[in-house]
């Protein structure tokens, strides 16, 4: 008698995973990390090396500066003291602070209400008004510099001062209005309606609701305007060139050049002193600056 033995069905054989996939993935990730960081280091060096060059030149002697030697033979820190002792240098500092401070304050005070109206009010011709504001950004200041100078010099007798540059900022700035308007569009209208239900008028809504919520955008606009005023060379050259007491730092740097030679060590030391406030301000306000610039492009 023959017995038949039934064997259990064998499990399907799965193909073995290739052993080289995991090491290959790790190798690919490592190469990607190296490539990204190499590009980042190269970009950092691209931006940092000019500052290093300016600093090293600022502590060289007059004979060594711009001679082809990259490392100073001696550290001449007295160059900075000599720059501070330059006649009028502290006045240039004061004028730059007044120009940048008042210009930034006037721009914010005048531009924020206009941006608020263009972003949140519903009125006929709103889009046309926005187009007119943007169109003024396309007009270079060099086009109107001659008639504007004649008005300020002959009608108001303010040539030789910085007031022809500061006073117009109290009437708004097209670029600042555009940026603030773009940021205010990101604020939900429900907040404004709730404020009106609570009895807030438009001015109180602007000061109590809009301004606290728009701090990143306001900070970005303030930094843009401060940097523009601090680095402005064209305006002081037109209106304050004939009065050394009204020069700013950006224009006063020209005095370190003579007709036949340039004191490059002193020029570089003065350049670092001019750049220092801008770098410090941006270092402490970079978070609000980046956030404000990012959010201003959310809506159109």
XYZ file of C-alpha atoms in Angstrom:
300
model
C 0.000 0.000 0.000
C 1.471 3.295 -1.072
C 1.046 6.389 1.091
C 1.155 9.832 -0.410
C 2.682 12.610 1.618
C 1.381 16.120 0.911
C 4.005 18.790 1.429
C 3.071 22.315 2.464
C 3.259 24.875 -0.309
C 6.552 26.714 -0.217
C 6.534 30.477 0.389
C 7.291 32.633 -2.606
C 10.938 33.533 -2.862
C 11.494 37.275 -2.700
C 14.380 38.703 -4.638
C 17.128 39.897 -2.376
C 17.503 43.631 -2.221
C 20.727 44.847 -3.706
C 23.214 45.410 -0.969
C 24.806 48.417 -2.657
C 21.627 50.614 -2.565
C 22.093 51.872 1.003
C 25.803 52.780 0.650
C 25.030 54.432 -2.701
C 22.284 56.551 -1.122
C 24.581 57.590 1.697
C 27.334 58.429 -0.767
C 24.916 60.486 -2.848
C 23.709 62.376 0.243
C 27.323 63.027 1.298
C 28.232 64.383 -2.131
C 25.135 66.610 -2.098
C 26.070 67.957 1.352
C 29.635 68.668 0.224
C 28.463 70.427 -2.944
C 25.938 72.629 -1.121
C 28.375 73.638 1.598
C 31.161 74.253 -0.899
C 28.919 76.665 -2.806
C 27.901 78.344 0.468
C 31.536 78.756 1.535
C 32.475 80.149 -1.889
C 29.586 82.636 -1.750
C 30.534 83.670 1.789
C 34.142 84.258 0.734
C 32.933 86.240 -2.275
C 31.130 88.679 0.040
C 33.572 88.667 2.968
C 36.914 89.013 1.182
C 36.281 92.623 0.018
C 35.651 93.639 3.643
C 38.831 91.845 4.707
C 40.768 93.675 1.997
C 39.358 97.041 3.082
C 40.178 96.332 6.734
C 43.755 95.211 6.035
C 44.364 98.249 3.844
C 42.966 100.543 6.536
C 45.678 99.504 9.019
C 48.589 99.778 6.571
C 50.993 102.653 6.251
C 50.488 105.157 3.470
C 53.458 103.793 1.520
C 52.299 100.162 1.744
C 48.614 100.711 0.900
C 47.791 99.590 -2.634
C 51.384 98.496 -3.194
C 50.457 94.884 -3.984
C 51.151 93.569 -0.471
C 48.101 92.021 1.099
C 49.273 91.762 4.718
C 50.262 94.901 6.652
C 53.853 95.184 7.862
C 52.564 96.943 10.965
C 49.115 97.549 12.406
C 48.606 101.300 12.171
C 45.506 101.759 14.314
C 46.295 105.465 14.419
C 44.712 105.720 10.952
C 41.274 105.568 12.575
C 42.214 108.291 15.046
C 43.481 110.405 12.172
C 40.187 109.939 10.335
C 38.215 111.029 13.408
C 40.458 114.063 13.734
C 39.827 115.073 10.127
C 38.198 118.534 10.173
C 34.450 118.144 9.748
C 34.289 114.346 10.107
C 32.110 114.441 13.224
C 29.873 117.015 11.530
C 29.448 114.620 8.623
C 28.398 111.939 11.104
C 25.835 114.255 12.644
C 24.478 115.325 9.260
C 24.177 111.705 8.103
C 22.281 110.749 11.260
C 19.931 113.724 10.892
C 19.343 113.033 7.209
C 18.791 109.283 7.657
C 16.800 109.585 10.909
C 14.423 112.362 9.854
C 14.121 110.986 6.340
C 13.111 107.558 7.634
C 10.649 108.975 10.177
C 8.999 111.328 7.659
C 8.729 108.558 5.073
C 7.000 106.169 7.461
C 4.619 108.792 8.837
C 3.566 109.955 5.385
C 3.569 106.634 3.511
C 1.769 104.368 5.987
C -1.646 106.127 5.856
C -1.541 106.192 2.051
C -0.673 102.497 1.904
C -3.456 101.736 4.392
C -6.009 103.597 2.261
C -4.899 101.885 -0.955
C -4.936 98.441 0.680
C -8.136 98.513 2.757
C -10.425 101.289 1.491
C -12.908 100.687 -1.302
C -13.305 103.801 -3.448
C -13.605 104.669 -7.092
C -10.243 105.155 -8.776
C -8.284 103.105 -6.260
C -6.492 101.099 -8.930
C -5.789 104.235 -10.936
C -4.267 105.862 -7.865
C -2.052 102.806 -7.319
C -0.940 102.887 -10.947
C -0.018 106.571 -10.584
C 2.002 105.812 -7.463
C 3.878 102.998 -9.213
C 4.440 105.128 -12.320
C 6.339 107.716 -10.278
C 8.858 105.005 -9.425
C 9.814 104.891 -13.111
C 10.842 108.563 -13.153
C 14.592 108.921 -12.433
C 15.452 111.728 -9.996
C 17.997 113.092 -12.498
C 15.109 114.086 -14.789
C 13.653 116.616 -12.353
C 16.823 117.649 -10.527
C 17.256 120.956 -12.397
C 13.744 122.386 -11.813
C 13.703 121.046 -8.251
C 17.039 122.688 -7.508
C 15.812 126.011 -8.911
C 12.702 125.819 -6.722
C 14.619 125.048 -3.520
C 17.438 127.508 -4.238
C 15.534 130.485 -5.645
C 12.101 130.217 -4.028
C 12.949 128.766 -0.595
C 16.676 129.678 -0.386
C 17.595 126.290 1.092
C 20.570 125.454 -1.089
C 23.649 124.532 0.931
C 21.600 122.401 3.336
C 20.018 118.956 3.508
C 16.452 120.222 3.934
C 15.639 119.974 0.196
C 16.283 116.244 0.599
C 14.463 115.773 3.922
C 11.295 117.853 3.436
C 9.978 115.972 0.332
C 10.005 112.740 2.337
C 7.207 114.169 4.484
C 4.921 113.857 1.435
C 5.337 110.135 0.900
C 7.614 107.848 -1.067
C 6.270 105.727 -3.919
C 8.461 102.708 -3.242
C 7.635 102.730 0.483
C 3.911 103.093 -0.246
C 4.046 100.141 -2.621
C 5.857 97.864 -0.149
C 3.611 98.803 2.762
C 0.498 98.365 0.663
C 1.617 94.884 -0.382
C 2.200 93.943 3.261
C -1.123 95.369 4.468
C -2.952 93.237 1.917
C -1.872 90.170 3.922
C -3.734 91.384 7.047
C -7.250 89.861 7.142
C -10.095 92.354 6.877
C -11.848 90.661 9.811
C -9.516 92.433 12.226
C -10.546 95.806 10.850
C -14.235 94.946 10.969
C -13.914 93.809 14.584
C -12.207 97.074 15.477
C -15.000 99.065 13.833
C -17.617 97.042 15.722
C -15.837 98.027 18.935
C -16.153 101.686 17.952
C -12.680 102.387 16.543
C -12.351 105.004 13.851
C -9.993 104.726 10.923
C -7.111 106.516 12.649
C -7.455 104.483 15.816
C -7.715 101.275 13.775
C -4.534 102.217 11.965
C -2.611 102.941 15.175
C -4.018 100.170 17.384
C -4.535 97.315 14.897
C -2.575 97.867 11.710
C 0.707 99.229 13.078
C 1.300 96.396 15.613
C 0.472 93.753 13.005
C 2.561 95.421 10.290
C 5.790 95.723 12.282
C 7.822 93.453 9.940
C 6.747 95.436 6.879
C 7.353 98.754 8.620
C 10.795 97.548 9.729
C 11.686 96.529 6.169
C 10.615 99.895 4.755
C 12.446 101.746 7.535
C 15.661 99.860 6.837
C 15.395 100.441 3.093
C 14.887 104.162 3.624
C 17.614 104.443 6.260
C 20.134 102.694 4.006
C 19.139 104.880 1.071
C 19.598 108.122 3.014
C 22.812 106.962 4.684
C 24.416 105.982 1.372
C 22.992 108.823 -0.723
C 25.708 110.631 -2.640
C 23.817 112.281 -5.468
C 21.485 114.379 -3.307
C 24.118 115.910 -0.983
C 26.330 116.574 -3.999
C 23.578 118.644 -5.621
C 22.271 120.594 -2.626
C 25.093 120.667 -0.039
C 28.305 120.667 -2.075
C 28.948 124.383 -1.573
C 28.610 124.123 2.219
C 31.115 121.714 3.879
C 29.187 122.058 7.135
C 26.229 120.244 5.550
C 28.168 117.372 4.011
C 27.255 113.789 4.816
C 29.651 110.900 5.298
C 29.076 109.508 1.823
C 29.984 112.851 0.238
C 32.701 113.721 2.759
C 34.699 110.635 1.775
C 35.562 112.480 -1.419
C 37.753 114.853 0.605
C 40.266 112.054 1.265
C 41.212 112.248 -2.423
C 43.461 115.000 -3.664
C 44.152 116.120 -7.221
C 47.323 114.032 -7.590
C 47.162 111.304 -4.920
C 44.846 109.304 -2.686
C 45.528 108.334 0.927
C 44.151 104.839 0.487
C 44.772 103.754 4.071
C 42.772 106.686 5.439
C 40.121 106.281 2.753
C 39.624 102.621 3.665
C 39.514 103.446 7.396
C 36.881 106.108 6.758
C 34.941 103.686 4.534
C 34.777 101.127 7.347
C 33.563 103.788 9.770
C 30.848 104.775 7.283
C 29.740 101.163 6.748
C 29.784 100.220 10.440
C 26.353 101.692 11.399
C 24.659 100.080 8.387
C 26.159 96.668 9.179
C 25.234 96.919 12.875
C 21.645 97.995 12.140
C 21.139 95.214 9.620
C 22.700 92.616 11.949
C 20.198 93.343 14.726
C 17.179 93.856 12.446
C 17.793 91.195 9.806
C 14.997 88.897 11.062
C 12.316 91.572 10.788
C 13.837 92.770 7.523
C 13.740 89.344 5.855
C 10.230 88.627 7.158
C 8.928 91.958 5.941
C 10.464 91.615 2.484
C 9.092 88.067 2.172
C 5.531 88.970 3.140
C 5.325 92.071 0.940
C 5.137 89.828 -2.114
C 2.369 87.490 -0.918
C -0.511 89.323 -2.599
C -0.746 91.580 -5.578
